[in-house]
Short mmCIF file of C-alpha atoms and ligand atoms in Angstrom, two decimals:
data_model
loop_
_atom_site.label_atom_id
_atom_site.label_comp_id
_atom_site.label_asym_id
_atom_site.label_seq_id
_atom_site.Cartn_x
_atom_site.Cartn_y
_atom_site.Cartn_z
CA UNK A 1 16.40 18.30 -0.95
CA UNK A 2 18.80 20.21 1.71
CA UNK A 3 15.69 20.30 4.41
CA UNK A 4 15.94 15.87 3.18
CA UNK A 5 19.04 15.54 2.54
CA UNK A 6 20.02 17.21 7.11
CA UNK A 7 17.22 14.94 8.13
CA UNK A 8 18.97 12.23 6.99
CA UNK A 9 21.94 13.23 8.28
CA UNK A 10 21.24 14.25 11.95
CA UNK A 11 19.38 10.28 12.03
CA UNK A 12 21.05 8.32 10.16
CA UNK A 13 25.00 8.85 11.69
CA UNK A 14 26.40 5.34 12.80
CA UNK A 15 27.69 6.18 16.36
CA UNK A 16 29.70 5.27 18.54
CA UNK A 17 27.96 4.04 22.50
CA UNK A 18 30.96 3.87 25.36
CA UNK A 19 34.44 3.12 24.64
CA UNK A 20 34.20 -0.98 23.65
CA UNK A 21 32.89 1.01 20.52
CA UNK A 22 29.75 -1.06 20.28
CA UNK A 23 28.07 0.82 16.99
CA UNK A 24 24.61 1.57 17.32
CA UNK A 25 23.25 1.94 13.97
CA UNK A 26 20.04 4.65 13.38
CA UNK A 27 17.92 4.32 10.60
CA UNK A 28 15.61 6.65 8.66
CA UNK A 29 12.15 4.58 7.68
CA UNK A 30 9.79 7.38 5.62
CA UNK A 31 6.19 6.58 5.22
CA UNK A 32 3.66 7.82 2.78
CA UNK A 33 0.52 7.26 5.13
CA UNK A 34 -0.77 8.54 8.55
CA UNK A 35 0.39 8.44 11.76
CA UNK A 36 -3.05 7.39 12.82
CA UNK A 37 -3.57 4.10 10.21
CA UNK A 38 -3.27 0.79 10.96
CA UNK A 39 -0.08 0.49 8.83
CA UNK A 40 1.33 3.44 10.49
CA UNK A 41 0.66 1.67 13.65
CA UNK A 42 1.71 -2.16 13.05
CA UNK A 43 5.24 0.29 11.55
CA UNK A 44 5.81 1.89 15.11
CA UNK A 45 5.66 -1.86 16.71
CA UNK A 46 8.12 -3.66 14.48
CA UNK A 47 10.33 -0.89 15.03
CA UNK A 48 9.41 -1.13 18.45
CA UNK A 49 9.76 -4.90 18.50
CA UNK A 50 13.89 -4.33 16.92
CA UNK A 51 14.57 -2.15 18.92
CA UNK A 52 14.24 -3.67 22.62
CA UNK A 53 15.43 -7.05 21.07
CA UNK A 54 18.38 -4.94 20.34
CA UNK A 55 19.21 -3.32 23.17
CA UNK A 56 18.94 -0.59 21.16
CA UNK A 57 21.68 -1.09 18.97
CA UNK A 58 19.21 -0.95 16.16
CA UNK A 59 17.28 2.43 16.71
CA UNK A 60 14.59 3.26 13.45
CA UNK A 61 13.03 6.43 13.22
CA UNK A 62 9.62 6.19 10.95
CA UNK A 63 8.54 9.19 9.51
CA UNK A 64 4.76 9.13 8.63
CA UNK A 65 2.87 11.04 6.43
CA UNK A 66 5.34 11.75 3.42
CA UNK A 67 7.46 13.52 5.26
CA UNK A 68 10.97 11.89 4.61
CA UNK A 69 10.48 11.17 1.29
CA UNK A 70 6.42 10.78 -0.92
CA UNK A 71 4.64 7.52 -1.07
CA UNK A 72 5.92 7.56 -4.60
CA UNK A 73 9.46 8.53 -4.03
CA UNK A 74 10.43 5.94 -1.30
CA UNK A 75 11.08 2.66 -3.14
CA UNK A 76 13.96 5.33 -5.25
CA UNK A 77 14.88 6.82 -2.02
CA UNK A 78 15.78 3.22 -0.17
CA UNK A 79 17.27 2.37 -3.79
CA UNK A 80 19.52 4.83 -3.11
CA UNK A 81 20.70 4.20 0.03
CA UNK A 82 18.82 7.72 1.34
CA UNK A 83 16.94 5.71 3.60
CA UNK A 84 17.66 1.79 4.70
CA UNK A 85 14.32 0.43 4.89
CA UNK A 86 10.28 1.99 4.18
CA UNK A 87 6.92 1.16 3.09
CA UNK A 88 6.14 1.24 -0.73
CA UNK A 89 2.04 0.35 -2.10
CA UNK A 90 4.28 -2.12 -4.54
CA UNK A 91 1.30 -1.51 -7.06
CA UNK A 92 2.24 1.72 -7.07
CA UNK A 93 5.49 0.67 -9.32
CA UNK A 94 3.88 -1.62 -12.19
CA UNK A 95 4.88 0.67 -15.16
CA UNK A 96 8.45 0.06 -13.81
CA UNK A 97 7.08 -4.02 -14.08
CA UNK A 98 3.07 -5.48 -14.34
CA UNK A 99 4.94 -8.00 -12.39
CA UNK A 100 4.48 -5.01 -9.15
CA UNK A 101 0.86 -4.64 -10.33
CA UNK A 102 -0.81 -8.11 -10.18
CA UNK A 103 -2.89 -6.94 -6.43
CA UNK A 104 -4.54 -4.12 -8.42
CA UNK A 105 -6.58 -5.66 -10.92
CA UNK A 106 -10.32 -5.64 -10.69
CA UNK A 107 -11.87 -9.15 -9.20
CA UNK A 108 -8.89 -11.05 -9.49
CA UNK A 109 -8.45 -11.57 -5.91
CA UNK A 110 -10.85 -10.03 -3.98
CA UNK A 111 -10.47 -11.42 -0.44
CA UNK A 112 -8.05 -11.78 2.18
CA UNK A 113 -7.57 -15.24 1.65
CA UNK A 114 -7.86 -14.94 -1.80
CA UNK A 115 -5.73 -11.67 -1.52
CA UNK A 116 -3.10 -13.93 1.18
CA UNK A 117 -2.76 -17.06 -1.90
CA UNK A 118 -1.91 -14.79 -4.78
CA UNK A 119 0.74 -12.74 -2.63
CA UNK A 120 2.48 -17.09 -1.96
CA UNK A 121 1.99 -16.83 -5.96
CA UNK A 122 4.04 -13.68 -6.70
CA UNK A 123 5.57 -12.98 -3.90
CA UNK A 124 8.90 -15.66 -5.98
CA UNK A 125 8.04 -12.90 -8.72
CA UNK A 126 7.84 -10.36 -6.68
CA UNK A 127 11.19 -10.12 -4.20
CA UNK A 128 13.21 -11.28 -7.81
CA UNK A 129 12.64 -8.26 -8.78
CA UNK A 130 13.26 -5.77 -6.46
CA UNK A 131 16.60 -8.38 -5.24
CA UNK A 132 17.75 -7.58 -8.75
CA UNK A 133 17.35 -3.13 -7.32
CA UNK A 134 18.50 -3.81 -4.27
CA UNK A 135 16.14 -3.81 -2.21
CA UNK A 136 14.84 -6.91 0.17
CA UNK A 137 11.32 -7.50 1.50
CA UNK A 138 10.85 -7.80 4.82
CA UNK A 139 7.08 -7.93 5.13
CA UNK A 140 3.77 -7.47 3.59
CA UNK A 141 -0.17 -6.07 4.88
CA UNK A 142 -3.24 -4.98 2.80
CA UNK A 143 -5.05 -2.94 2.33
CA UNK A 144 -8.58 -3.59 3.79
CA UNK A 145 -11.19 -4.19 -0.39
CA UNK A 146 -11.12 -1.59 -2.38
CA UNK A 147 -14.56 0.88 -2.87
CA UNK A 148 -15.90 3.59 -5.01
CA UNK A 149 -15.95 7.17 -3.25
CA UNK A 150 -18.19 9.65 -4.91
CA UNK A 151 -19.47 12.14 -4.32
CA UNK A 152 -23.16 11.75 -6.11
CA UNK A 153 -25.05 8.52 -6.80
CA UNK A 154 -23.35 5.73 -9.02
CA UNK A 155 -25.08 3.21 -10.12
CA UNK A 156 -23.11 2.05 -13.50
CA UNK A 157 -20.20 2.72 -14.28
CA UNK A 158 -22.16 4.43 -17.44
CA UNK A 159 -22.35 7.15 -14.30
CA UNK A 160 -18.13 7.85 -14.32
CA UNK A 161 -17.76 9.34 -17.19
CA UNK A 162 -16.56 12.25 -16.99
CA UNK A 163 -15.87 11.80 -13.10
CA UNK A 164 -12.13 13.67 -11.88
CA UNK A 165 -11.03 10.52 -10.81
CA UNK A 166 -8.04 10.17 -8.02
CA UNK A 167 -5.67 8.02 -9.21
CA UNK A 168 -3.00 6.40 -6.60
CA UNK A 169 -1.39 3.52 -9.31
CA UNK A 170 -1.32 3.48 -13.00
CA UNK A 171 -3.99 0.39 -13.18
CA UNK A 172 -6.57 2.82 -11.18
CA UNK A 173 -5.31 5.65 -14.05
CA UNK A 174 -6.26 2.29 -16.20
CA UNK A 175 -9.92 2.29 -14.81
CA UNK A 176 -10.56 5.54 -14.97
CA UNK A 177 -9.54 5.42 -18.99
CA UNK A 178 -12.23 2.56 -18.70
CA UNK A 179 -15.33 3.60 -17.56
CA UNK A 180 -14.35 7.44 -19.26
CA UNK A 181 -13.64 9.71 -16.31
CA UNK A 182 -10.26 11.60 -15.87
CA UNK A 183 -7.68 10.58 -13.87
CA UNK A 184 -5.42 12.59 -11.61
CA UNK A 185 -2.84 10.64 -9.49
CA UNK A 186 -3.26 11.52 -5.75
CA UNK A 187 -1.16 10.29 -3.43
CA UNK A 188 -3.12 9.54 0.12
CA UNK A 189 -1.42 12.60 1.97
CA UNK A 190 -2.81 14.49 -0.31
CA UNK A 191 -6.21 13.10 -0.91
CA UNK A 192 -8.08 15.80 1.41
CA UNK A 193 -7.17 18.87 -0.33
CA UNK A 194 -7.26 17.85 -3.48
CA UNK A 195 -11.24 16.68 -2.64
CA UNK A 196 -11.50 19.97 -1.10
CA UNK A 197 -10.32 22.73 -3.99
CA UNK A 198 -12.25 20.40 -6.20
CA UNK A 199 -9.87 18.75 -8.26
CA UNK A 200 -10.86 15.40 -7.92
CA UNK A 201 -14.59 13.67 -6.90
CA UNK A 202 -15.05 9.79 -7.83
CA UNK A 203 -12.10 7.52 -6.28
CA UNK A 204 -11.32 4.06 -5.40
CA UNK A 205 -9.73 4.24 -1.84
CA UNK A 206 -10.43 1.44 0.79
CA UNK A 207 -12.80 2.91 4.17
CA UNK A 208 -8.92 2.97 6.05
CA UNK A 209 -8.19 6.56 3.35
CA UNK A 210 -11.67 7.13 3.47
CA UNK A 211 -11.60 7.37 6.66
CA UNK A 212 -8.25 8.02 7.07
CA UNK A 213 -8.70 11.52 4.48
CA UNK A 214 -11.89 11.98 5.96
CA UNK A 215 -12.85 12.17 3.03
CA UNK A 216 -17.40 12.41 4.10
CA UNK A 217 -16.78 15.69 4.59
CA UNK A 218 -17.29 16.17 0.65
CA UNK A 219 -18.59 12.39 -1.03
CA UNK A 220 -21.32 11.35 0.51
CA UNK A 221 -21.43 7.54 -1.13
CA UNK A 222 -19.25 4.41 -1.17
CA UNK A 223 -19.99 1.50 -3.00
CA UNK A 224 -18.71 -1.32 -0.89
CA UNK A 225 -17.09 -3.35 -4.08
CA UNK A 226 -14.52 -5.67 -2.67
CA UNK A 227 -13.02 -5.16 -6.24
CA UNK A 228 -9.13 -6.17 -4.79
CA UNK A 229 -6.61 -5.76 -1.75
CA UNK A 230 -3.84 -3.48 -2.97
CA UNK A 231 -0.33 -4.77 -0.49
CA UNK A 232 1.99 -2.72 1.11
CA UNK A 233 5.06 -4.32 1.40
CA UNK A 234 7.92 -2.37 3.54
CA UNK A 235 11.92 -3.40 1.83
CA UNK A 236 14.81 -2.87 3.09
CA UNK A 237 18.71 -1.88 1.50
CA UNK A 238 20.63 -5.32 0.98
CA UNK A 239 23.84 -3.13 1.77
CA UNK A 240 22.13 -1.39 4.63
CA UNK A 241 20.64 -5.33 6.43
CA UNK A 242 24.25 -5.97 5.59
CA UNK A 243 26.04 -3.98 7.34
CA UNK A 244 23.74 -4.94 10.57
CA UNK A 245 25.28 -7.84 12.85
CA UNK A 246 24.00 -11.16 12.84
CA UNK A 247 21.49 -11.51 15.88
CA UNK A 248 20.78 -7.13 14.08
CA UNK A 249 19.51 -8.73 11.42
CA UNK A 250 17.96 -11.94 13.35
CA UNK A 251 15.74 -9.10 15.15
CA UNK A 252 14.77 -7.77 11.27
CA UNK A 253 13.60 -10.36 10.45
CA UNK A 254 12.02 -11.48 14.50
CA UNK A 255 10.05 -8.39 13.82
CA UNK A 256 9.15 -8.58 9.67
CA UNK A 257 7.67 -11.58 10.26
CA UNK A 258 5.50 -10.72 13.19
CA UNK A 259 4.35 -7.27 11.47
CA UNK A 260 3.01 -9.80 8.38
CA UNK A 261 1.05 -11.80 10.59
CA UNK A 262 -0.24 -9.22 13.06
CA UNK A 263 -0.97 -6.40 10.40
CA UNK A 264 -2.76 -8.94 7.93
CA UNK A 265 -4.86 -9.82 10.96
CA UNK A 266 -5.34 -6.03 12.46
CA UNK A 267 -6.32 -4.94 8.56
CA UNK A 268 -8.95 -7.55 8.28
CA UNK A 269 -10.60 -7.25 11.53
CA UNK A 270 -10.20 -3.50 11.74
CA UNK A 271 -11.92 -2.90 7.52
CA UNK A 272 -15.24 -2.80 9.23
CA UNK A 273 -15.01 -0.86 11.90
CA UNK A 274 -13.45 1.99 9.73
CA UNK A 275 -16.80 1.25 6.93
CA UNK A 276 -19.16 2.17 10.22
CA UNK A 277 -17.41 5.41 10.79
CA UNK A 278 -18.01 6.65 7.51
CA UNK A 279 -21.58 5.56 8.19
CA UNK A 280 -21.26 7.56 11.67
CA UNK A 281 -20.25 10.57 9.92
CA UNK A 282 -23.15 10.79 7.17
CA UNK A 283 -21.96 8.30 4.49
CA UNK A 284 -24.67 6.16 2.05
CA UNK A 285 -22.34 3.09 2.18
CA UNK A 286 -24.27 -0.23 0.05
CA UNK A 287 -22.42 -2.89 -1.53
CA UNK A 288 -23.28 -1.06 -5.27
CA UNK A 289 -25.45 -2.50 -7.67
CA UNK A 290 -25.82 -5.62 -9.48
CA UNK A 291 -25.37 -3.18 -13.01
CA UNK A 292 -21.86 -0.86 -11.21
CA UNK A 293 -20.95 -5.04 -10.11
CA UNK A 294 -21.32 -6.64 -13.82
CA UNK A 295 -19.79 -3.54 -15.77
CA UNK A 296 -16.63 -3.17 -13.06
CA UNK A 297 -16.33 -6.54 -13.52
CA UNK A 298 -16.33 -6.02 -17.25
CA UNK A 299 -13.10 -4.23 -16.62
CA UNK A 300 -11.22 -6.13 -14.35
CA UNK A 301 -11.65 -8.58 -17.41
CA UNK A 302 -10.13 -5.97 -19.76
CA UNK A 303 -6.87 -5.07 -17.16
CA UNK A 304 -6.29 -9.61 -16.60
CA UNK A 305 -5.94 -10.41 -19.99
CA UNK A 306 -4.05 -7.37 -20.91
CA UNK A 307 -1.72 -7.73 -17.83
CA UNK A 308 -1.03 -11.28 -18.69
CA UNK A 309 -0.32 -10.11 -21.64
CA UNK A 310 2.58 -7.51 -20.62
CA UNK A 311 3.60 -10.24 -18.24
CA UNK A 312 4.50 -12.13 -19.88
CA UNK A 313 6.27 -15.58 -19.12
CA UNK A 314 6.85 -15.63 -15.23
CA UNK A 315 2.65 -13.85 -15.28
CA UNK A 316 1.20 -16.60 -16.52
CA UNK A 317 3.46 -18.89 -13.56
CA UNK A 318 1.73 -16.61 -10.95
CA UNK A 319 -2.09 -17.07 -12.61
CA UNK A 320 -1.97 -20.78 -12.40
CA UNK A 321 -0.29 -21.17 -9.33
CA UNK A 322 -2.99 -18.85 -7.78
CA UNK A 323 -5.42 -20.60 -9.35
CA UNK A 324 -4.14 -23.70 -8.46
N1 LIG B 401 -4.95 3.61 0.71
C1 LIG B 401 -3.88 3.70 -0.30
C2 LIG B 401 -4.22 2.96 -0.79
C3 LIG B 401 -4.65 2.05 -1.05
C4 LIG B 401 -5.52 2.13 0.50
O1 LIG B 401 -7.13 1.62 0.76
C5 LIG B 401 -4.34 5.18 -1.15
O2 LIG B 401 -5.65 5.00 -1.27
O3 LIG B 401 -3.56 5.79 -1.28
#
């Protein structure tokens, strides 16, 4: 905690350059994912664009890999003003509000195109909720489609019974419950270690995180079922944003729009590459048996039905807009 406070104090001070009293702002941006991940590279480019466009008036320091705040602490940090902006996986917060979890329901939106459509349908409700909590959405980028990683072959949901199932959000815990696995929440930054110690042996995520965490050292099978594409959002404290001069605000918004377009494109382009790396490192990759897919579809149907009840009229409006 003290270390965190010191780090913030050192980098987020408002300093003045020369005698013209032109304020230079230094912002801290925590993220939960490693430096070489495509989201983080995109964020670095976003920060660089802002630096350039403001001629160095707004400097953003990116703290990757959960080094300043753990992935699941970033929202509260931005909300509480300990960080001016940050990257969150929005479905990580669906216990606060079901709307945050709509992008992580199995088989509701399974391609980039559907995922974009679902984002357009859910964006206003998502933004309104975050705005109530004092935060503004700058941009979204999806993770590649989610598949199943396992240390042993899986032919149907029955084979998942009793698995030590790593979860990264409430919906992935719920899937574990529905298939009779034991959910353990582990952030991406701790996944390699959790696998090495045997705390977990099965999980759903993208080829991107499989690659980042070098999971082939423990797990040998990847079932590329493309069940959903969860999104990361970059959010800023409204108060911090309002504290910028107009040109800097415009620079942030412009860089955010570019990062959103770039991020969606890179996620899709790099997905194939990530899967290739899993194969190159000795993993068996296939699309999953018809039985496994059918079993998971049922899990998805249960979850859509539950979600619709929990999310009420707002949820129904999102689904109607998505399915139109
Ligand atoms: N990677 C992140 C979230 C989804 C994904 O593909 C993770 O596994 O934590």
